[in-house]
């Protein structure tokens, strides 16, 4: 459905993209909406822009409140470490601290009184030859997405992470917990289901430049058209991924979408308790095939060894080992990349100069008919590949 916006509306959106100040941005969005003709073809775009406006208004209000109360917030984010950062999210007393101390060396206070953990706490979990950073977020509360208490902090941690563990307490009604958590997250524009749209627009910091990755097929346009469209809207920094078959209209829609996708798993805790099995059944019936569920006891250790595998699968990451030319042994420590990464992505993550001096690479893998195989920068990597990069 191409939104087919008139040129003045496109121009106005380009101004929106340029504006960082929330107040001015809001104003320009309003102007933008007044320039969009109202019909079925533009309804989705309008709804998405309105959602963005609502969250901007909330942000402004929050700022005003903070100023009034002089409440200087402590650190919102935890510096990323390891292959991926996973936020541990639950209602209070589900056992976040217990789980964190069972799977990492982090020192945290476990308590039977509610709201014990008030600041995010990180820990490192070893899984095979990878390290995953797990961050306990302060308990999610009803109204978090509306700015209640430390709610924005908790949701901020979830937004910033690479993935989520949603912890459910099997001694309590699991459906109530899940629906509250999912509702708050949806309100905060965080989704745990893979985007249905075949186009993802990931905004990056200013100056990062624009990268368009087409793994599928563009139906009614060329790569250049996509580039032109994005430039027309002033989207200059970010990664645009196009999977499957997509039209230019779908790319245009994605510019206005603000939902952030986070891969997630559910960890059902306290399986050691009487009645836990029944609640686990209820949870499974409610969740269906939407998210994987691992049942554990942080107290007895039951089920904890299944956690790493489920988590890594959900995160869609792969491990790639590198080798120096003329050396036999490859690195023990892998590079961890997103699934479908290419040699180019690997080269970039090793050294920023590598991508300019890249000549060719050799890949060792059981899946290849000829191993090692000589490949170019666009070769798609898989978990366990060994790569030797040759520079010019
Ligand atoms: N039986 C049983 N009790 C558990 C388990 N995990 C945690 N608990 C208990 O549940 C209570 C809350 O545990 P915490 O780990 O402090 O929970 P939390 O989610 O970190 O709680 P807040 O940080 O206060 O929101 C404590 O009394 C724990 O002993 C478990 O697997 N089995
Ligand atoms: Mg805690």
Short mmCIF file of C-alpha atoms and ligand atoms in Angstrom, two decimals:
data_model
loop_
_atom_site.label_atom_id
_atom_site.label_comp_id
_atom_site.label_asym_id
_atom_site.label_seq_id
_atom_site.Cartn_x
_atom_site.Cartn_y
_atom_site.Cartn_z
CA UNK A 1 0.00 0.00 0.00
CA UNK A 2 1.99 3.01 -1.18
CA UNK A 3 1.04 5.94 1.01
CA UNK A 4 1.55 8.19 -1.99
CA UNK A 5 2.05 11.31 0.01
CA UNK A 6 1.97 14.68 -1.73
CA UNK A 7 5.35 16.41 -2.16
CA UNK A 8 4.66 19.05 0.51
CA UNK A 9 4.01 16.29 3.06
CA UNK A 10 7.23 14.52 2.11
CA UNK A 11 9.11 17.76 2.45
CA UNK A 12 7.58 18.35 5.84
CA UNK A 13 8.57 14.87 7.00
CA UNK A 14 12.12 15.58 5.89
CA UNK A 15 11.99 18.56 8.26
CA UNK A 16 10.71 16.30 11.04
CA UNK A 17 13.66 13.98 10.55
CA UNK A 18 16.00 16.93 10.81
CA UNK A 19 14.56 18.17 14.07
CA UNK A 20 15.92 16.70 17.28
CA UNK A 21 14.23 19.06 19.72
CA UNK A 22 11.11 17.18 20.90
CA UNK A 23 8.93 20.27 21.12
CA UNK A 24 9.74 21.46 17.61
CA UNK A 25 9.52 17.92 16.33
CA UNK A 26 6.02 17.62 17.72
CA UNK A 27 5.03 20.87 16.05
CA UNK A 28 6.36 19.73 12.68
CA UNK A 29 4.62 16.39 12.98
CA UNK A 30 1.40 18.24 13.51
CA UNK A 31 2.08 20.30 10.40
CA UNK A 32 2.91 17.10 8.55
CA UNK A 33 -0.44 15.54 9.49
CA UNK A 34 -2.30 18.58 8.24
CA UNK A 35 -0.64 18.09 4.84
CA UNK A 36 -1.59 14.42 4.51
CA UNK A 37 -4.86 13.79 2.67
CA UNK A 38 -7.08 11.57 4.80
CA UNK A 39 -8.09 8.34 3.11
CA UNK A 40 -7.66 4.60 3.52
CA UNK A 41 -4.25 4.64 1.90
CA UNK A 42 -2.79 7.05 4.43
CA UNK A 43 -4.61 5.86 7.58
CA UNK A 44 -1.73 3.66 8.75
CA UNK A 45 0.85 6.38 8.28
CA UNK A 46 -1.30 8.86 10.21
CA UNK A 47 -1.86 6.39 13.05
CA UNK A 48 1.85 5.71 13.32
CA UNK A 49 2.75 9.37 13.35
CA UNK A 50 0.13 10.00 16.01
CA UNK A 51 1.67 7.27 18.14
CA UNK A 52 5.06 8.93 17.82
CA UNK A 53 3.47 12.24 18.81
CA UNK A 54 1.90 10.67 21.88
CA UNK A 55 5.25 9.33 23.05
CA UNK A 56 6.92 12.69 22.41
CA UNK A 57 4.27 14.40 24.50
CA UNK A 58 4.91 11.90 27.26
CA UNK A 59 8.63 12.54 27.04
CA UNK A 60 8.08 16.29 27.32
CA UNK A 61 5.79 15.85 30.26
CA UNK A 62 8.30 13.57 31.97
CA UNK A 63 11.00 16.21 31.50
CA UNK A 64 8.78 18.88 32.97
CA UNK A 65 8.01 16.67 35.95
CA UNK A 66 11.66 15.85 36.52
CA UNK A 67 12.58 19.51 36.41
CA UNK A 68 9.86 20.32 38.92
CA UNK A 69 10.84 17.55 41.31
CA UNK A 70 14.58 18.03 40.67
CA UNK A 71 14.74 14.25 40.62
CA UNK A 72 18.07 13.58 39.01
CA UNK A 73 17.83 10.05 37.69
CA UNK A 74 20.76 7.70 38.28
CA UNK A 75 22.32 5.77 35.42
CA UNK A 76 19.71 4.57 32.97
CA UNK A 77 21.79 2.10 31.03
CA UNK A 78 24.34 -0.55 31.71
CA UNK A 79 27.39 -0.56 29.45
CA UNK A 80 27.22 -3.56 27.13
CA UNK A 81 29.65 -6.42 27.66
CA UNK A 82 30.01 -9.84 26.06
CA UNK A 83 28.22 -11.12 22.98
CA UNK A 84 24.78 -9.77 23.84
CA UNK A 85 22.96 -7.91 26.57
CA UNK A 86 19.82 -9.58 27.90
CA UNK A 87 17.39 -7.70 30.12
CA UNK A 88 15.76 -9.72 32.88
CA UNK A 89 12.19 -8.47 33.21
CA UNK A 90 9.46 -9.54 35.64
CA UNK A 91 7.00 -8.38 38.21
CA UNK A 92 8.42 -8.14 41.69
CA UNK A 93 9.52 -11.25 43.59
CA UNK A 94 9.43 -13.54 40.54
CA UNK A 95 13.06 -14.36 41.34
CA UNK A 96 15.18 -12.14 39.08
CA UNK A 97 17.91 -11.72 41.66
CA UNK A 98 17.79 -15.43 42.51
CA UNK A 99 18.18 -16.36 38.84
CA UNK A 100 20.94 -13.80 38.29
CA UNK A 101 22.97 -15.14 41.21
CA UNK A 102 22.36 -18.73 40.06
CA UNK A 103 23.70 -18.19 36.52
CA UNK A 104 26.28 -15.40 37.00
CA UNK A 105 28.71 -14.24 39.68
CA UNK A 106 26.75 -11.05 40.31
CA UNK A 107 26.15 -10.14 43.93
CA UNK A 108 22.50 -9.27 44.43
CA UNK A 109 20.10 -9.19 47.30
CA UNK A 110 17.40 -11.87 47.29
CA UNK A 111 14.48 -11.09 49.52
CA UNK A 112 10.93 -12.11 50.25
CA UNK A 113 9.89 -8.47 50.47
CA UNK A 114 8.86 -6.76 47.25
CA UNK A 115 10.83 -4.22 45.20
CA UNK A 116 14.22 -5.09 46.64
CA UNK A 117 16.23 -4.41 43.48
CA UNK A 118 15.90 -0.74 42.57
CA UNK A 119 18.90 -0.27 40.27
CA UNK A 120 19.86 -2.41 37.27
CA UNK A 121 22.44 -5.10 38.13
CA UNK A 122 24.57 -6.81 35.44
CA UNK A 123 26.15 -10.25 35.52
CA UNK A 124 27.99 -12.41 32.98
CA UNK A 125 26.74 -15.84 32.03
CA UNK A 126 29.06 -18.25 30.27
CA UNK A 127 27.52 -20.33 27.53
CA UNK A 128 29.93 -22.59 25.65
CA UNK A 129 32.59 -20.21 24.31
CA UNK A 130 30.35 -17.15 24.57
CA UNK A 131 29.62 -14.69 27.30
CA UNK A 132 26.16 -13.24 27.67
CA UNK A 133 25.46 -10.24 29.83
CA UNK A 134 22.30 -10.55 31.90
CA UNK A 135 20.91 -7.35 33.44
CA UNK A 136 18.34 -7.48 36.21
CA UNK A 137 15.97 -4.57 35.71
CA UNK A 138 13.99 -3.17 38.64
CA UNK A 139 10.61 -4.91 38.82
CA UNK A 140 8.09 -3.99 36.15
CA UNK A 141 5.04 -2.32 37.67
CA UNK A 142 1.60 -1.56 36.33
CA UNK A 143 1.68 1.91 34.80
CA UNK A 144 5.40 1.67 33.94
CA UNK A 145 4.78 2.78 30.37
CA UNK A 146 2.82 5.78 31.66
CA UNK A 147 5.86 6.92 33.61
CA UNK A 148 4.99 5.51 37.02
CA UNK A 149 7.84 5.35 39.58
CA UNK A 150 10.94 3.64 38.07
CA UNK A 151 8.85 2.23 35.20
CA UNK A 152 10.63 4.25 32.46
CA UNK A 153 14.00 3.02 33.76
CA UNK A 154 12.92 -0.63 33.53
CA UNK A 155 11.49 -0.18 30.05
CA UNK A 156 14.58 1.77 28.99
CA UNK A 157 16.73 -1.21 29.93
CA UNK A 158 14.47 -3.49 27.90
CA UNK A 159 14.67 -1.13 24.90
CA UNK A 160 18.43 -0.94 25.05
CA UNK A 161 19.05 -4.70 25.39
CA UNK A 162 19.62 -7.15 22.55
CA UNK A 163 17.07 -9.56 23.96
CA UNK A 164 14.79 -10.24 26.90
CA UNK A 165 14.21 -12.90 29.51
CA UNK A 166 10.65 -12.54 30.73
CA UNK A 167 10.58 -14.19 34.13
CA UNK A 168 7.29 -15.67 35.30
CA UNK A 169 6.63 -16.77 38.89
CA UNK A 170 4.97 -20.20 38.87
CA UNK A 171 3.65 -19.71 42.40
CA UNK A 172 1.35 -16.99 41.06
CA UNK A 173 -1.18 -16.68 38.21
CA UNK A 174 1.09 -16.81 35.13
CA UNK A 175 -1.44 -15.39 32.67
CA UNK A 176 -1.97 -12.29 34.78
CA UNK A 177 1.79 -11.72 34.91
CA UNK A 178 2.32 -12.24 31.20
CA UNK A 179 -0.54 -10.04 30.10
CA UNK A 180 0.55 -7.21 32.38
CA UNK A 181 4.16 -7.42 31.18
CA UNK A 182 3.20 -7.61 27.49
CA UNK A 183 0.72 -4.77 27.84
CA UNK A 184 3.26 -2.42 29.41
CA UNK A 185 5.81 -3.33 26.78
CA UNK A 186 3.41 -2.78 23.91
CA UNK A 187 2.53 0.60 25.34
CA UNK A 188 6.26 1.38 25.45
CA UNK A 189 6.51 0.30 21.77
CA UNK A 190 8.48 -2.86 22.51
CA UNK A 191 7.38 -6.02 20.74
CA UNK A 192 8.50 -9.62 21.26
CA UNK A 193 7.07 -10.92 18.01
CA UNK A 194 9.13 -10.79 14.87
CA UNK A 195 8.06 -7.91 12.66
CA UNK A 196 5.53 -9.04 10.10
CA UNK A 197 6.64 -6.34 7.77
CA UNK A 198 9.45 -7.35 5.51
CA UNK A 199 11.09 -3.99 5.96
CA UNK A 200 12.91 -2.88 9.09
CA UNK A 201 14.25 0.61 9.59
CA UNK A 202 16.80 0.80 12.39
CA UNK A 203 17.74 4.36 13.29
CA UNK A 204 21.38 5.03 14.14
CA UNK A 205 23.23 7.97 15.65
CA UNK A 206 23.90 10.96 13.42
CA UNK A 207 26.78 10.49 11.02
CA UNK A 208 26.51 6.70 10.96
CA UNK A 209 25.42 6.81 7.35
CA UNK A 210 22.78 4.82 5.58
CA UNK A 211 22.98 1.13 4.77
CA UNK A 212 20.34 -0.66 2.79
CA UNK A 213 20.42 -4.44 2.95
CA UNK A 214 18.22 -6.29 0.52
CA UNK A 215 18.20 -10.03 1.21
CA UNK A 216 14.92 -10.49 -0.62
CA UNK A 217 13.47 -8.91 -3.72
CA UNK A 218 12.19 -5.43 -4.49
CA UNK A 219 8.94 -5.84 -6.39
CA UNK A 220 8.10 -2.55 -8.04
CA UNK A 221 11.26 -0.53 -7.63
CA UNK A 222 15.02 -0.57 -7.78
CA UNK A 223 17.63 -0.20 -5.07
CA UNK A 224 18.11 3.38 -6.24
CA UNK A 225 14.39 4.12 -5.76
CA UNK A 226 14.64 2.97 -2.15
CA UNK A 227 17.68 5.15 -1.65
CA UNK A 228 15.91 8.14 -3.17
CA UNK A 229 12.79 7.57 -1.09
CA UNK A 230 14.78 7.49 2.15
CA UNK A 231 16.75 10.57 1.18
CA UNK A 232 13.50 12.32 0.35
CA UNK A 233 12.40 11.71 3.94
CA UNK A 234 15.81 12.75 5.22
CA UNK A 235 16.56 9.33 6.68
CA UNK A 236 20.34 9.50 6.46
CA UNK A 237 21.57 7.41 9.36
CA UNK A 238 20.47 3.87 9.89
CA UNK A 239 20.15 0.38 8.54
CA UNK A 240 17.24 -0.54 6.35
CA UNK A 241 16.70 -4.27 5.96
CA UNK A 242 14.42 -5.68 3.33
CA UNK A 243 13.57 -9.39 3.59
CA UNK A 244 11.32 -11.42 1.36
CA UNK A 245 9.43 -9.48 -1.25
CA UNK A 246 8.67 -5.85 -0.57
CA UNK A 247 7.21 -2.92 -2.44
CA UNK A 248 8.32 0.69 -2.29
CA UNK A 249 5.07 1.41 -0.42
CA UNK A 250 6.08 -1.00 2.33
CA UNK A 251 9.44 0.69 2.65
CA UNK A 252 7.64 4.00 2.96
CA UNK A 253 5.35 2.60 5.69
CA UNK A 254 8.33 1.34 7.67
CA UNK A 255 9.73 4.88 7.95
CA UNK A 256 6.81 5.78 10.20
CA UNK A 257 6.82 2.58 12.26
CA UNK A 258 8.25 2.92 15.76
CA UNK A 259 7.72 -0.54 17.21
CA UNK A 260 10.99 -2.00 18.42
CA UNK A 261 11.41 -5.76 18.14
CA UNK A 262 13.27 -7.63 20.89
CA UNK A 263 13.82 -11.37 20.71
CA UNK A 264 12.62 -12.92 23.97
CA UNK A 265 12.27 -16.14 25.90
CA UNK A 266 10.11 -16.91 28.91
CA UNK A 267 11.72 -18.42 31.97
CA UNK A 268 9.14 -19.96 34.28
CA UNK A 269 10.67 -19.90 37.75
CA UNK A 270 9.95 -21.75 41.02
CA UNK A 271 9.11 -25.08 39.34
CA UNK A 272 10.05 -26.67 42.68
CA UNK A 273 6.93 -25.27 44.36
CA UNK A 274 3.67 -27.22 44.86
CA UNK A 275 1.18 -26.30 42.15
CA UNK A 276 3.88 -25.00 39.81
CA UNK A 277 3.23 -27.71 37.20
CA UNK A 278 -0.40 -26.61 36.88
CA UNK A 279 0.60 -22.99 36.40
CA UNK A 280 3.20 -24.04 33.84
CA UNK A 281 0.41 -25.71 31.84
CA UNK A 282 -1.67 -22.53 31.99
CA UNK A 283 1.32 -20.49 30.88
CA UNK A 284 2.02 -22.81 27.94
CA UNK A 285 -1.62 -22.68 26.85
CA UNK A 286 -1.57 -18.88 26.98
CA UNK A 287 1.73 -18.37 25.18
CA UNK A 288 1.29 -21.11 22.57
CA UNK A 289 4.08 -21.05 20.03
CA UNK A 290 4.70 -17.31 20.37
CA UNK A 291 7.75 -17.60 22.64
CA UNK A 292 9.92 -20.45 23.92
CA UNK A 293 9.43 -21.36 27.58
CA UNK A 294 12.06 -22.83 29.90
CA UNK A 295 10.89 -24.08 33.30
CA UNK A 296 13.49 -23.68 36.05
CA UNK A 297 14.07 -23.40 39.74
CA UNK A 298 16.62 -20.76 40.65
CA UNK A 299 16.70 -22.27 44.10
CA UNK A 300 17.37 -25.94 43.28
CA UNK A 301 18.98 -25.38 39.87
CA UNK A 302 16.47 -27.50 37.93
CA UNK A 303 16.31 -26.62 34.24
CA UNK A 304 19.01 -23.95 34.36
CA UNK A 305 21.29 -25.76 31.95
CA UNK A 306 18.69 -25.43 29.16
CA UNK A 307 18.75 -21.67 29.43
CA UNK A 308 21.82 -20.86 27.32
CA UNK A 309 20.77 -22.85 24.29
CA UNK A 310 17.22 -21.46 24.23
CA UNK A 311 18.51 -17.94 24.66
CA UNK A 312 21.11 -18.15 21.92
CA UNK A 313 18.60 -19.70 19.52
CA UNK A 314 16.12 -16.89 20.19
CA UNK A 315 18.76 -14.21 19.73
CA UNK A 316 19.52 -15.32 16.17
CA UNK A 317 23.24 -14.99 16.63
CA UNK A 318 26.09 -16.96 15.11
CA UNK A 319 29.71 -17.55 16.10
CA UNK A 320 32.47 -17.07 13.61
CA UNK A 321 36.11 -18.00 14.27
CA UNK A 322 38.96 -16.22 12.59
CA UNK A 323 42.34 -17.45 11.50
CA UNK A 324 45.50 -15.66 10.46
CA UNK A 325 46.73 -16.57 6.97
CA UNK A 326 49.48 -19.22 7.24
CA UNK A 327 48.48 -20.27 10.73
CA UNK A 328 46.92 -23.60 11.52
CA UNK A 329 44.97 -22.78 14.63
CA UNK A 330 41.95 -20.54 14.66
CA UNK A 331 40.93 -18.19 17.45
CA UNK A 332 39.37 -19.79 20.51
CA UNK A 333 37.16 -16.78 21.04
CA UNK A 334 34.53 -16.34 18.36
CA UNK A 335 33.17 -13.17 16.88
CA UNK A 336 29.47 -13.09 17.61
CA UNK A 337 27.39 -11.74 14.76
CA UNK A 338 23.75 -11.56 13.82
CA UNK A 339 22.37 -14.38 11.72
CA UNK A 340 22.72 -13.69 8.00
CA UNK A 341 25.83 -11.57 8.56
CA UNK A 342 28.31 -11.47 5.72
CA UNK A 343 32.08 -11.49 5.46
CA UNK A 344 31.73 -7.71 5.10
CA UNK A 345 30.03 -7.47 8.52
CA UNK A 346 32.76 -9.62 10.05
CA UNK A 347 35.51 -7.50 8.50
CA UNK A 348 33.87 -4.35 9.83
CA UNK A 349 33.59 -5.71 13.34
CA UNK A 350 37.26 -6.73 13.36
CA UNK A 351 38.65 -3.41 12.21
CA UNK A 352 37.12 -0.36 10.60
CA UNK A 353 39.92 -0.28 7.99
CA UNK A 354 39.39 -3.88 6.98
CA UNK A 355 36.39 -3.20 4.84
CA UNK A 356 38.33 -0.82 2.60
CA UNK A 357 41.36 -3.07 2.20
CA UNK A 358 39.44 -6.31 1.83
CA UNK A 359 40.61 -8.54 -0.98
CA UNK A 360 39.05 -11.99 -0.45
CA UNK A 361 38.39 -14.51 2.30
CA UNK A 362 38.68 -18.25 2.78
CA UNK A 363 35.96 -20.08 4.67
CA UNK A 364 36.25 -23.48 6.31
CA UNK A 365 33.01 -25.29 7.03
CA UNK A 366 31.54 -28.78 6.87
CA UNK A 367 28.57 -27.44 4.95
CA UNK A 368 30.75 -26.40 1.99
CA UNK A 369 31.48 -28.82 -0.83
CA UNK A 370 34.96 -27.39 -1.15
CA UNK A 371 36.44 -26.35 2.16
CA UNK A 372 38.20 -23.98 2.36
CA UNK A 373 36.28 -22.01 -0.22
CA UNK A 374 37.46 -18.69 -1.56
CA UNK A 375 34.67 -16.12 -1.17
CA UNK A 376 33.90 -12.41 -1.57
CA UNK A 377 32.59 -9.83 0.89
CA UNK A 378 28.93 -10.64 0.32
CA UNK A 379 29.26 -14.32 1.37
CA UNK A 380 26.72 -15.17 4.11
CA UNK A 381 28.24 -16.72 7.22
CA UNK A 382 26.86 -19.47 9.42
CA UNK A 383 27.41 -20.57 13.01
CA UNK A 384 30.79 -22.26 13.41
CA UNK A 385 32.42 -20.95 10.22
CA UNK A 386 36.17 -20.39 10.29
CA UNK A 387 37.31 -17.41 8.25
CA UNK A 388 40.66 -16.18 7.02
CA UNK A 389 40.63 -12.64 5.67
CA UNK A 390 43.11 -11.54 3.02
CA UNK A 391 43.80 -7.87 2.58
CA UNK A 392 45.00 -6.06 -0.52
N1 LIG B 1 10.74 -21.88 45.96
C1 LIG B 1 11.43 -21.00 45.24
N2 LIG B 1 11.56 -19.73 45.66
C2 LIG B 1 12.25 -18.86 44.90
C3 LIG B 1 12.85 -19.25 43.68
N3 LIG B 1 13.45 -18.18 43.15
C4 LIG B 1 13.25 -17.15 44.00
N4 LIG B 1 12.53 -17.56 45.07
C5 LIG B 1 12.10 -16.73 46.21
O1 LIG B 1 11.30 -15.66 45.74
C6 LIG B 1 11.53 -14.46 46.50
C7 LIG B 1 11.92 -13.30 45.58
O2 LIG B 1 13.17 -13.57 44.99
P1 LIG B 1 14.09 -12.44 44.34
O3 LIG B 1 15.15 -13.15 43.57
O4 LIG B 1 14.52 -11.45 45.34
O5 LIG B 1 13.04 -11.79 43.35
P2 LIG B 1 13.21 -10.47 42.43
O6 LIG B 1 12.41 -10.72 41.20
O7 LIG B 1 14.63 -10.14 42.26
O8 LIG B 1 12.43 -9.41 43.32
P3 LIG B 1 12.59 -7.78 43.38
O9 LIG B 1 13.97 -7.42 42.97
O10 LIG B 1 12.31 -7.45 44.79
O11 LIG B 1 11.54 -7.27 42.46
C8 LIG B 1 12.62 -14.82 47.50
O12 LIG B 1 12.02 -15.11 48.73
C9 LIG B 1 13.27 -16.06 46.91
O13 LIG B 1 13.84 -16.89 47.88
C10 LIG B 1 12.69 -20.62 43.25
O14 LIG B 1 13.14 -21.07 42.20
N5 LIG B 1 11.98 -21.43 44.07
MG1 LIG B 2 15.70 -8.45 42.67
#
